[in-house]
PDB file of C-alpha atoms and ligand atoms in Angstrom:
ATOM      1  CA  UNK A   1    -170.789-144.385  44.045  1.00 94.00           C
ATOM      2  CA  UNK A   2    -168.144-147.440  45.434  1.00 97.00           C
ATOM      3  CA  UNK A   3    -168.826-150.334  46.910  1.00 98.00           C
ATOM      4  CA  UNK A   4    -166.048-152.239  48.267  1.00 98.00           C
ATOM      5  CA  UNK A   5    -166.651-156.155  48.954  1.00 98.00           C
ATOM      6  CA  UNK A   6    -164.661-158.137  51.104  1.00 98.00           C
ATOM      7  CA  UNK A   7    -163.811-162.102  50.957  1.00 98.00           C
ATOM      8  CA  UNK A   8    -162.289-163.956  54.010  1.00 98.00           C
ATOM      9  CA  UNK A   9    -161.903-167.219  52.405  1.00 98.00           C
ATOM     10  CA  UNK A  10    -159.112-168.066  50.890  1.00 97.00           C
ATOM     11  CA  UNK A  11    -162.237-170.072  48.408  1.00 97.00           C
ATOM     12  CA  UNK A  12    -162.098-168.060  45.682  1.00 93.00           C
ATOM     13  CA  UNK A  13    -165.128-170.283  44.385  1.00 95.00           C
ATOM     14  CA  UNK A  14    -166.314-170.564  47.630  1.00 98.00           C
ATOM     15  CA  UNK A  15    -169.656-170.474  49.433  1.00 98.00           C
ATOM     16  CA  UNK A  16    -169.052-166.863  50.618  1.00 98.00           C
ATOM     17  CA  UNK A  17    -167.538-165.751  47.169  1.00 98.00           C
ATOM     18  CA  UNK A  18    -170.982-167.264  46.065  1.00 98.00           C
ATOM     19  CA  UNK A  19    -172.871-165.091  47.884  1.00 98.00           C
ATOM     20  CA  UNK A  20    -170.904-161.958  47.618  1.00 98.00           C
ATOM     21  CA  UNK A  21    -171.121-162.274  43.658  1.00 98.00           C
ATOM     22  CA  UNK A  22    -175.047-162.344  44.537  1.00 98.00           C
ATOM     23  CA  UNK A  23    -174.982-158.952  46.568  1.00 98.00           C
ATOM     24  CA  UNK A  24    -173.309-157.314  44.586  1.00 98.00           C
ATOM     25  CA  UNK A  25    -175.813-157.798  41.316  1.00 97.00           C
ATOM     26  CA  UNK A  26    -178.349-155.204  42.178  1.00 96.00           C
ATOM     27  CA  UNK A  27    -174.694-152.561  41.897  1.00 96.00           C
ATOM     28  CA  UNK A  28    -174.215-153.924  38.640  1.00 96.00           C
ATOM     29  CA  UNK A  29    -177.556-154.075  37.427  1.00 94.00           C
ATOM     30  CA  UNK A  30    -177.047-149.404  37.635  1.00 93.00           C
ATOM     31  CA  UNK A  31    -174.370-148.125  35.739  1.00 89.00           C
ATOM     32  CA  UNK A  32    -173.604-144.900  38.482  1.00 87.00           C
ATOM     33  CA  UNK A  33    -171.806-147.923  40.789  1.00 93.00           C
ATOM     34  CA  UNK A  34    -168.574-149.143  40.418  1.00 93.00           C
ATOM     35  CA  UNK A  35    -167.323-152.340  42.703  1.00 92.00           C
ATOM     36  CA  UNK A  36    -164.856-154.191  43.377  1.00 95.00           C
ATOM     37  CA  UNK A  37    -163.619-157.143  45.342  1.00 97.00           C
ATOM     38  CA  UNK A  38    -160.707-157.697  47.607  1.00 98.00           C
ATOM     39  CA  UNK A  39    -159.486-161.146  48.115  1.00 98.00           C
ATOM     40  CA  UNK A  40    -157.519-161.683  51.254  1.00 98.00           C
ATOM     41  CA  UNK A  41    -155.951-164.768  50.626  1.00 97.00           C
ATOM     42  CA  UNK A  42    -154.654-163.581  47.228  1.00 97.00           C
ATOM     43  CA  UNK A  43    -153.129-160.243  49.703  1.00 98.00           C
ATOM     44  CA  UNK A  44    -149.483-160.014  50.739  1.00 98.00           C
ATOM     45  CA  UNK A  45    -150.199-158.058  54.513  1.00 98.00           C
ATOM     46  CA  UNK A  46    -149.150-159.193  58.127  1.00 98.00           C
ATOM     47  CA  UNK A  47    -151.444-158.479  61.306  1.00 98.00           C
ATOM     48  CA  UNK A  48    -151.222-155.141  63.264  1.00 98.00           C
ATOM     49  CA  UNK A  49    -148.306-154.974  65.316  1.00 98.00           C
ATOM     50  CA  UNK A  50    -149.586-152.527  67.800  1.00 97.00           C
ATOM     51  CA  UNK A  51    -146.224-150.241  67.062  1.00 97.00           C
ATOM     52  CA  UNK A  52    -149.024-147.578  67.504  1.00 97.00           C
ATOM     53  CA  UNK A  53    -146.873-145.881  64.332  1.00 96.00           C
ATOM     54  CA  UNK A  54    -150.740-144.629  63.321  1.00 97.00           C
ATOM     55  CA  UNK A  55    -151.625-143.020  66.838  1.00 94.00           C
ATOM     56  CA  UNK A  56    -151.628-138.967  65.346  1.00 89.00           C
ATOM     57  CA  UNK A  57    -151.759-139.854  61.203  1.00 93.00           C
ATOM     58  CA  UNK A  58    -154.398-142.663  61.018  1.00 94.00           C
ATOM     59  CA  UNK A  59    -151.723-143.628  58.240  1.00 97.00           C
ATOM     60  CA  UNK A  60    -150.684-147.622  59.054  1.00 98.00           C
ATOM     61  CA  UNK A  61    -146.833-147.613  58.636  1.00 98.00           C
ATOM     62  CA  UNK A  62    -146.649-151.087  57.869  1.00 98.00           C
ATOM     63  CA  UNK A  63    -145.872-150.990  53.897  1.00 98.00           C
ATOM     64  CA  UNK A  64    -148.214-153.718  52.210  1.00 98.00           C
ATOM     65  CA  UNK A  65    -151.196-154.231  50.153  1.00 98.00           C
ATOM     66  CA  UNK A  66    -153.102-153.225  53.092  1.00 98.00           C
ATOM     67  CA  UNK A  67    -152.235-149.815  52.090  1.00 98.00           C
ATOM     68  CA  UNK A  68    -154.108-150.446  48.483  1.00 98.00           C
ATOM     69  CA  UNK A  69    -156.816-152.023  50.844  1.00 98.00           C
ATOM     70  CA  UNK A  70    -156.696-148.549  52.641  1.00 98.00           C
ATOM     71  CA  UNK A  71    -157.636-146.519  49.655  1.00 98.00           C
ATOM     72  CA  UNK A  72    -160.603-148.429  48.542  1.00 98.00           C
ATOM     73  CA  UNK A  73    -161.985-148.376  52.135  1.00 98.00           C
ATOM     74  CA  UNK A  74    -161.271-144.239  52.405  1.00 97.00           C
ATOM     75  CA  UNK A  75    -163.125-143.741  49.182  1.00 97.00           C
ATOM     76  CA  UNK A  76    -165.979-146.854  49.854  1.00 98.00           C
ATOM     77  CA  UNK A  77    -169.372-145.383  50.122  1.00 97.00           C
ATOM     78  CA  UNK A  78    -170.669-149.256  51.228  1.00 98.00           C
ATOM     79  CA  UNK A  79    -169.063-152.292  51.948  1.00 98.00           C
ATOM     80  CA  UNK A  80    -169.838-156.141  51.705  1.00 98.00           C
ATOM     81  CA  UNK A  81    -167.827-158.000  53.902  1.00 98.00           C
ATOM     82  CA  UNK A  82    -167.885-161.934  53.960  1.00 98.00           C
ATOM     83  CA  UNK A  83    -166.238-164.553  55.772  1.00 98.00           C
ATOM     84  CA  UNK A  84    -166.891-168.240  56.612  1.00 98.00           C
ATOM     85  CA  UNK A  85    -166.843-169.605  60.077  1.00 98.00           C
ATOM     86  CA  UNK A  86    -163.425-171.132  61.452  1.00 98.00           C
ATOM     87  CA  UNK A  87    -163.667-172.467  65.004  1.00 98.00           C
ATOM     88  CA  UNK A  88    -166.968-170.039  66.164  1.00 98.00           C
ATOM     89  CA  UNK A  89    -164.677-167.137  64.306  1.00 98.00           C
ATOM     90  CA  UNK A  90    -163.988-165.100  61.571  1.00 98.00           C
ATOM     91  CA  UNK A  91    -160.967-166.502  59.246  1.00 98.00           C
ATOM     92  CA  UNK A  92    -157.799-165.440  60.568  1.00 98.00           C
ATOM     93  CA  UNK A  93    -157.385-163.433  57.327  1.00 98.00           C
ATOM     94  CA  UNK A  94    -160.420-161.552  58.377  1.00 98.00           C
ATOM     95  CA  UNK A  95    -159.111-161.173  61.759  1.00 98.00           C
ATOM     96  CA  UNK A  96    -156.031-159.803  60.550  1.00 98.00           C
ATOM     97  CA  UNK A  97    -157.844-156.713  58.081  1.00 98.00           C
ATOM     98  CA  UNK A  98    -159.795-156.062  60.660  1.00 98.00           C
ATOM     99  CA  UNK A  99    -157.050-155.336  63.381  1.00 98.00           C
ATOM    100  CA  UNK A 100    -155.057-153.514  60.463  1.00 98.00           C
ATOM    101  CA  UNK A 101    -158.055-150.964  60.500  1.00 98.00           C
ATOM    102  CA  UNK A 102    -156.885-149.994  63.756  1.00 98.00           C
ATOM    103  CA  UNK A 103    -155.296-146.914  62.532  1.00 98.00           C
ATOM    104  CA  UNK A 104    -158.922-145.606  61.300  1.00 98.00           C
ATOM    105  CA  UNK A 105    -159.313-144.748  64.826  1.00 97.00           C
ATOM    106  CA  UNK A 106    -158.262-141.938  67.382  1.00 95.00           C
ATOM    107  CA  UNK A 107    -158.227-142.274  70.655  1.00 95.00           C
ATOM    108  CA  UNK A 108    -157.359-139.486  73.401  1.00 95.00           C
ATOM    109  CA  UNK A 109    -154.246-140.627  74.731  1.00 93.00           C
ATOM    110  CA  UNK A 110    -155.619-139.517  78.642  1.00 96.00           C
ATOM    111  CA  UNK A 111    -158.394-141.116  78.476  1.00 97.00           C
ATOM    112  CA  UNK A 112    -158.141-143.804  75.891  1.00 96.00           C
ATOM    113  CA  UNK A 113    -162.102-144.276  76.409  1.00 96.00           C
ATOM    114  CA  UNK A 114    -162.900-141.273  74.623  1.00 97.00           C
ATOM    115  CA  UNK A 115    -162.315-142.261  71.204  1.00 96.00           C
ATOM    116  CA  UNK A 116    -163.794-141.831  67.722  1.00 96.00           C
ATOM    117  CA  UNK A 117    -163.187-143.221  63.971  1.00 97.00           C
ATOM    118  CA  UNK A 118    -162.253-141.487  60.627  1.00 95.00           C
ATOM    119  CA  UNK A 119    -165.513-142.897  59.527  1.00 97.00           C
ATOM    120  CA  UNK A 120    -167.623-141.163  62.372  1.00 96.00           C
ATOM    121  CA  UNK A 121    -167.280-137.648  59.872  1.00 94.00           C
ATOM    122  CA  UNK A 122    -167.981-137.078  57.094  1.00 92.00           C
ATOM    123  CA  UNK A 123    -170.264-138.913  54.282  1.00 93.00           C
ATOM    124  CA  UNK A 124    -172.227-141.774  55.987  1.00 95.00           C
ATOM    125  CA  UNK A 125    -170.806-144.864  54.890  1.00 98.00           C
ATOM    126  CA  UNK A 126    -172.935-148.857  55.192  1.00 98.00           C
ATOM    127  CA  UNK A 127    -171.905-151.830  55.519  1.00 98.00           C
ATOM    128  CA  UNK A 128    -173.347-155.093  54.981  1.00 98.00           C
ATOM    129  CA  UNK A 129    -172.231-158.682  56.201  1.00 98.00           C
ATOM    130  CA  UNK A 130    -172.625-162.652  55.356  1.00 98.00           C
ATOM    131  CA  UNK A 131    -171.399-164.904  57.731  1.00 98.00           C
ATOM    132  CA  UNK A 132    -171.526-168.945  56.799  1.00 98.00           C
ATOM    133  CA  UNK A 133    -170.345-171.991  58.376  1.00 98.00           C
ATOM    134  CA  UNK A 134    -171.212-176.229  57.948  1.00 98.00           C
ATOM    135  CA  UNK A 135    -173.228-176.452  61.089  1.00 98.00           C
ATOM    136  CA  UNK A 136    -176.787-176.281  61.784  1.00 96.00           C
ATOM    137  CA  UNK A 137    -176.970-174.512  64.511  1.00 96.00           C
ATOM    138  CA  UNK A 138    -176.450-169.919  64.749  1.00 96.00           C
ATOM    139  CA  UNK A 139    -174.418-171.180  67.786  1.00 96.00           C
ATOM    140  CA  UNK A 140    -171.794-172.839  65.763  1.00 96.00           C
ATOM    141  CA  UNK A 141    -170.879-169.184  63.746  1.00 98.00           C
ATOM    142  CA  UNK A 142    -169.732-168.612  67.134  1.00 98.00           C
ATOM    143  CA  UNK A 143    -168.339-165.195  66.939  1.00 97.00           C
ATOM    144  CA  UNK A 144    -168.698-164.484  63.451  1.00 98.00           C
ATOM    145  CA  UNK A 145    -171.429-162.324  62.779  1.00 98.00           C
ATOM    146  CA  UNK A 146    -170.714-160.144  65.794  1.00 98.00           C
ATOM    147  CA  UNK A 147    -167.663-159.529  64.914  1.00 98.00           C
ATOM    148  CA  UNK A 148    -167.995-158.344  61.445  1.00 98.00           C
ATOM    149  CA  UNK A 149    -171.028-156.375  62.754  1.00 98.00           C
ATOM    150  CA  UNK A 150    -169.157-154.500  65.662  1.00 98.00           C
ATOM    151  CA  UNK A 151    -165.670-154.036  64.234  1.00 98.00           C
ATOM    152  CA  UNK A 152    -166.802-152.066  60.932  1.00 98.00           C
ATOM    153  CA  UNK A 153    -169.686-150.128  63.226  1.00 98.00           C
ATOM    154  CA  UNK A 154    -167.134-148.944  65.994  1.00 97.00           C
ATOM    155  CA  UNK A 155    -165.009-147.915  62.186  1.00 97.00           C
ATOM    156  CA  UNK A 156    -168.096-145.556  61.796  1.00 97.00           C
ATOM    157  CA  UNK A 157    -170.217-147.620  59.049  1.00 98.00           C
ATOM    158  CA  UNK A 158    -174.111-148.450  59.712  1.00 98.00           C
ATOM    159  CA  UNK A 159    -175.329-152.020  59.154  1.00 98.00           C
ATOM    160  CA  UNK A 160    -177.723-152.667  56.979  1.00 98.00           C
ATOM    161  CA  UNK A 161    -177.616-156.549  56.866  1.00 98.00           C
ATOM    162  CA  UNK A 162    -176.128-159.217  58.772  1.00 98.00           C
ATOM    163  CA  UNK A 163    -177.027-162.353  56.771  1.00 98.00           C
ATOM    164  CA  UNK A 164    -175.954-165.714  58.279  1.00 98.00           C
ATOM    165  CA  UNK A 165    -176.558-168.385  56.144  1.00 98.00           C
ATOM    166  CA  UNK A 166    -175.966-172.500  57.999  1.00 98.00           C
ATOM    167  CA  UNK A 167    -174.778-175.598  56.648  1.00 97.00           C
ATOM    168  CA  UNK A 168    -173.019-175.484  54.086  1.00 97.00           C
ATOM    169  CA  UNK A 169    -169.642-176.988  53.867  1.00 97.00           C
ATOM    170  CA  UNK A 170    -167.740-177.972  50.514  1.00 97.00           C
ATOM    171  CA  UNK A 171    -166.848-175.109  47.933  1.00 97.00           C
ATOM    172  CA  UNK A 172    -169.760-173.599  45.895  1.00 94.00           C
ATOM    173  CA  UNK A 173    -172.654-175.555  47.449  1.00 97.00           C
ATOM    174  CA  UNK A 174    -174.365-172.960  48.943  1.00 98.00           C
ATOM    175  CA  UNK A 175    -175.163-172.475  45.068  1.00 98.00           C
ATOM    176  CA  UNK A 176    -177.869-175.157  44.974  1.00 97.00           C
ATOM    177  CA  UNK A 177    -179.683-173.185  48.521  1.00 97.00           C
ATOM    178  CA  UNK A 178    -182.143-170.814  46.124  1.00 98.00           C
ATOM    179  CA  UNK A 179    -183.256-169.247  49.292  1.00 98.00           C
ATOM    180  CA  UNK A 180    -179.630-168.447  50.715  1.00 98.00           C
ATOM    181  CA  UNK A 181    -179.053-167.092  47.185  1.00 98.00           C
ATOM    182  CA  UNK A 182    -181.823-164.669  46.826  1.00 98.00           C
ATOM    183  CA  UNK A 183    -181.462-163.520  50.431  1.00 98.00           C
ATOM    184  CA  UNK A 184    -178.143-162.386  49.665  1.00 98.00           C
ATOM    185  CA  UNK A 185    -179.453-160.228  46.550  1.00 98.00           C
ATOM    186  CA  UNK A 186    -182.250-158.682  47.852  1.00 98.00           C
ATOM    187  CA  UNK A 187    -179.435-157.883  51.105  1.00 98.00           C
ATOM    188  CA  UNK A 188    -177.438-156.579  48.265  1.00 98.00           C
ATOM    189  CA  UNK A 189    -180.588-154.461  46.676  1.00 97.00           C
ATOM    190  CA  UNK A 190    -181.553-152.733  50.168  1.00 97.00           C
ATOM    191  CA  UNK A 191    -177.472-151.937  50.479  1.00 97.00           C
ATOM    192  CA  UNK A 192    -177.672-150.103  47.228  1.00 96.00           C
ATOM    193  CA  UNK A 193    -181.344-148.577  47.533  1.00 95.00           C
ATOM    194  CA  UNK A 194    -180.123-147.348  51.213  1.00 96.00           C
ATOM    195  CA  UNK A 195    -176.918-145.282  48.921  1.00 95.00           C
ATOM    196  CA  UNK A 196    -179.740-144.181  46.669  1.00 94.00           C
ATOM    197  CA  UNK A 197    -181.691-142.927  49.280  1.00 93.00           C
ATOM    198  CA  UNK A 198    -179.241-141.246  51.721  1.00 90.00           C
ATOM    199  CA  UNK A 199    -176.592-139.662  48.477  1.00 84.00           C
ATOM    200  CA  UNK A 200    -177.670-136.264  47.233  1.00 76.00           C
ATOM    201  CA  UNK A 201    -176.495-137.266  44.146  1.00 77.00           C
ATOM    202  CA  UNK A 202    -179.364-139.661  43.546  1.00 77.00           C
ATOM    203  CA  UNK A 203    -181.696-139.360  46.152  1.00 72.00           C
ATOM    204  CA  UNK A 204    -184.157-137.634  43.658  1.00 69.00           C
ATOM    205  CA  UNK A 205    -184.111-140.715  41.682  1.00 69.00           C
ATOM    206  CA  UNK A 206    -185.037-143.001  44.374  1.00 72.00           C
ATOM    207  CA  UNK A 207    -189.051-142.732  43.908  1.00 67.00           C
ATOM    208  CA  UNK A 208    -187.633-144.404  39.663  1.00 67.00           C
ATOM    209  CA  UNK A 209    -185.186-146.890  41.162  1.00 64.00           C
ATOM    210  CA  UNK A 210    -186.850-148.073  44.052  1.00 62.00           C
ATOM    211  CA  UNK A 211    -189.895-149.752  43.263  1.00 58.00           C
TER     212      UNK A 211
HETATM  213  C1  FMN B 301    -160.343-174.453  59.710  1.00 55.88           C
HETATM  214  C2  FMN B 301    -161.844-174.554  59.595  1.00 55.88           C
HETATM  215  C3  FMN B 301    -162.612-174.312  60.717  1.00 55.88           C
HETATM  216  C4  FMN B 301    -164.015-174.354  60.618  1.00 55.88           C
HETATM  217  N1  FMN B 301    -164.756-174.095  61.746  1.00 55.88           N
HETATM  218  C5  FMN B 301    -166.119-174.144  61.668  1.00 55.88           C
HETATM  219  C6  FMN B 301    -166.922-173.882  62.828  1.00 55.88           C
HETATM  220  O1  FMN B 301    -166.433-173.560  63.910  1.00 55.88           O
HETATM  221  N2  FMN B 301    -168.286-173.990  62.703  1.00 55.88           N
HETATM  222  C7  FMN B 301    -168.877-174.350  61.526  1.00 55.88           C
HETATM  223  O2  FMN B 301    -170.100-174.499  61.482  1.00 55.88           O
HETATM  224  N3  FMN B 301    -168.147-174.547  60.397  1.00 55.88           N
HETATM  225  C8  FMN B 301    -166.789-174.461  60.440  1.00 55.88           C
HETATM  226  N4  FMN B 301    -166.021-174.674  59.302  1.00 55.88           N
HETATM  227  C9  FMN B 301    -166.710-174.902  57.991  1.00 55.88           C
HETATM  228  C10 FMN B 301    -166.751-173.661  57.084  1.00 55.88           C
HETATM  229  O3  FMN B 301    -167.251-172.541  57.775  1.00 55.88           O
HETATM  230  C11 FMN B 301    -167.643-173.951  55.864  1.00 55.88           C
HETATM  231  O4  FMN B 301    -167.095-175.008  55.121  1.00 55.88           O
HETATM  232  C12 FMN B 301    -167.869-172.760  54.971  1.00 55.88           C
HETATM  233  O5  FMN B 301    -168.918-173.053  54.079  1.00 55.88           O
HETATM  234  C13 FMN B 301    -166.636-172.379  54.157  1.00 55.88           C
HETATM  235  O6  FMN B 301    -166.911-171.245  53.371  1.00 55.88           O
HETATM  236  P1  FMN B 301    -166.078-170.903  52.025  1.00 55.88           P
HETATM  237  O7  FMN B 301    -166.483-171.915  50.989  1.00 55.88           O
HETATM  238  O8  FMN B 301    -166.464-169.532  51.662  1.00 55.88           O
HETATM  239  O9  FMN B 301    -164.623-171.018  52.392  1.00 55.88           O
HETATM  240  C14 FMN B 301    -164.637-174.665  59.366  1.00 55.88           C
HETATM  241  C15 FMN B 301    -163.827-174.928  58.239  1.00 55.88           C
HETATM  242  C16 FMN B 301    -162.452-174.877  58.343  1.00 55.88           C
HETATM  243  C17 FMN B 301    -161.604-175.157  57.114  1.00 55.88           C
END
């Protein structure tokens, strides 16, 4: 089983690359998960054009590492997707993946509000999100967890968490907030146990695994 985490920062040592690493421990701690991470800052890939070049494929035709990014989200059974607060938003390299998964969806060209997403068939795929900014206040995210939240549900995933995680500001010191930390693991452990769970694969091995 895949799980596919997500970085908006360009912080590679960041606060959210801090608490992505944490999520995704309880994956590594079972050798039947594989991860991996996808930096967006470290991405060459511009912002949807609306060409509308995906409107019968659900293939983008724009030819950049979005198309890499395409593949690990098509075989993803969960993904982790984190991104820091700028201005009440997500990171405009957030904002940008996220309007490049436009092409995951269909919608009927008479009535454009029937639609539906690849993601709505086939095997169920979850999703979790961390959202952190320097303020004190859930007002100052802003946007940010909603956002995460309702893009990657109307792409067909299920939440399981939406941690937001206040005032933190310079690079890495969310480190030193034990309870930010541990929140993000055991948010990383319920992401996994819910794969357990739902996968035939594994689902008889969830009364071992799960204590
Ligand atoms: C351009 C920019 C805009 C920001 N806007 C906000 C904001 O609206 N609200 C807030 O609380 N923090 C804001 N911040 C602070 C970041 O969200 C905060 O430093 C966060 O911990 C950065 O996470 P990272 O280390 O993963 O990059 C902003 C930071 C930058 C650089």
């Amino acid at each position: 089983m895949k799980v596919l985490a997500v970085l908006g920062s360009k912080r590679t040592k960041g606060n959210t690359a801090s608490l992505i690493e944490q999520a995704l421990i309880p994956f590594q701690e079972l050798d039947y998960f594989s991860g991996e991470t996808l930096f967006l800052g470290d991405m060459e890939f511009d912002g949807c054009t609306g060409c509308e070049g995906c409107a019968r494929s659900n293939r983008c035709v724009i030819d950049d590492d979005m198309q890499h990014a395409y593949s690990l989200l098509r075989e993803a059974d969960a993904v982790i997707i984190g991104s820091p607060t700028y201005f009440y938003n997500v990171t405009s390299d957030m904002k940008k993946f996220i309007d490049r998964c436009y092409c995951f969806s269909s919608y009927n060209p008479k009535d454009r509000s029937v639609w539906t997403a690849e993601f709505d068939s086939g095997p169920r795929k979850f999703a979790g999100f961390i959202s952190i900014c320097e303020q004190n206040s859930v007002d100052d995210m802003g946007y940010t967890p909603q956002i995460l939240q309702k893009s990657f549900e109307s792409l067909g995933f299920r939440t399981v968490f939406n941690q937001k995680v206040l005032h933190c500001f310079k690079a890495g010191e969310v480190k030193s907030r034990t309870e930010a930390m541990e929140s993000a693991q055991s948010n990383g452990r319920k992401l996994r146990d819910t794969l357990i769970l739902q996968s035939p694969e594994t689902h008889h091995l969830s009364t071992t695994l799960i204590p």
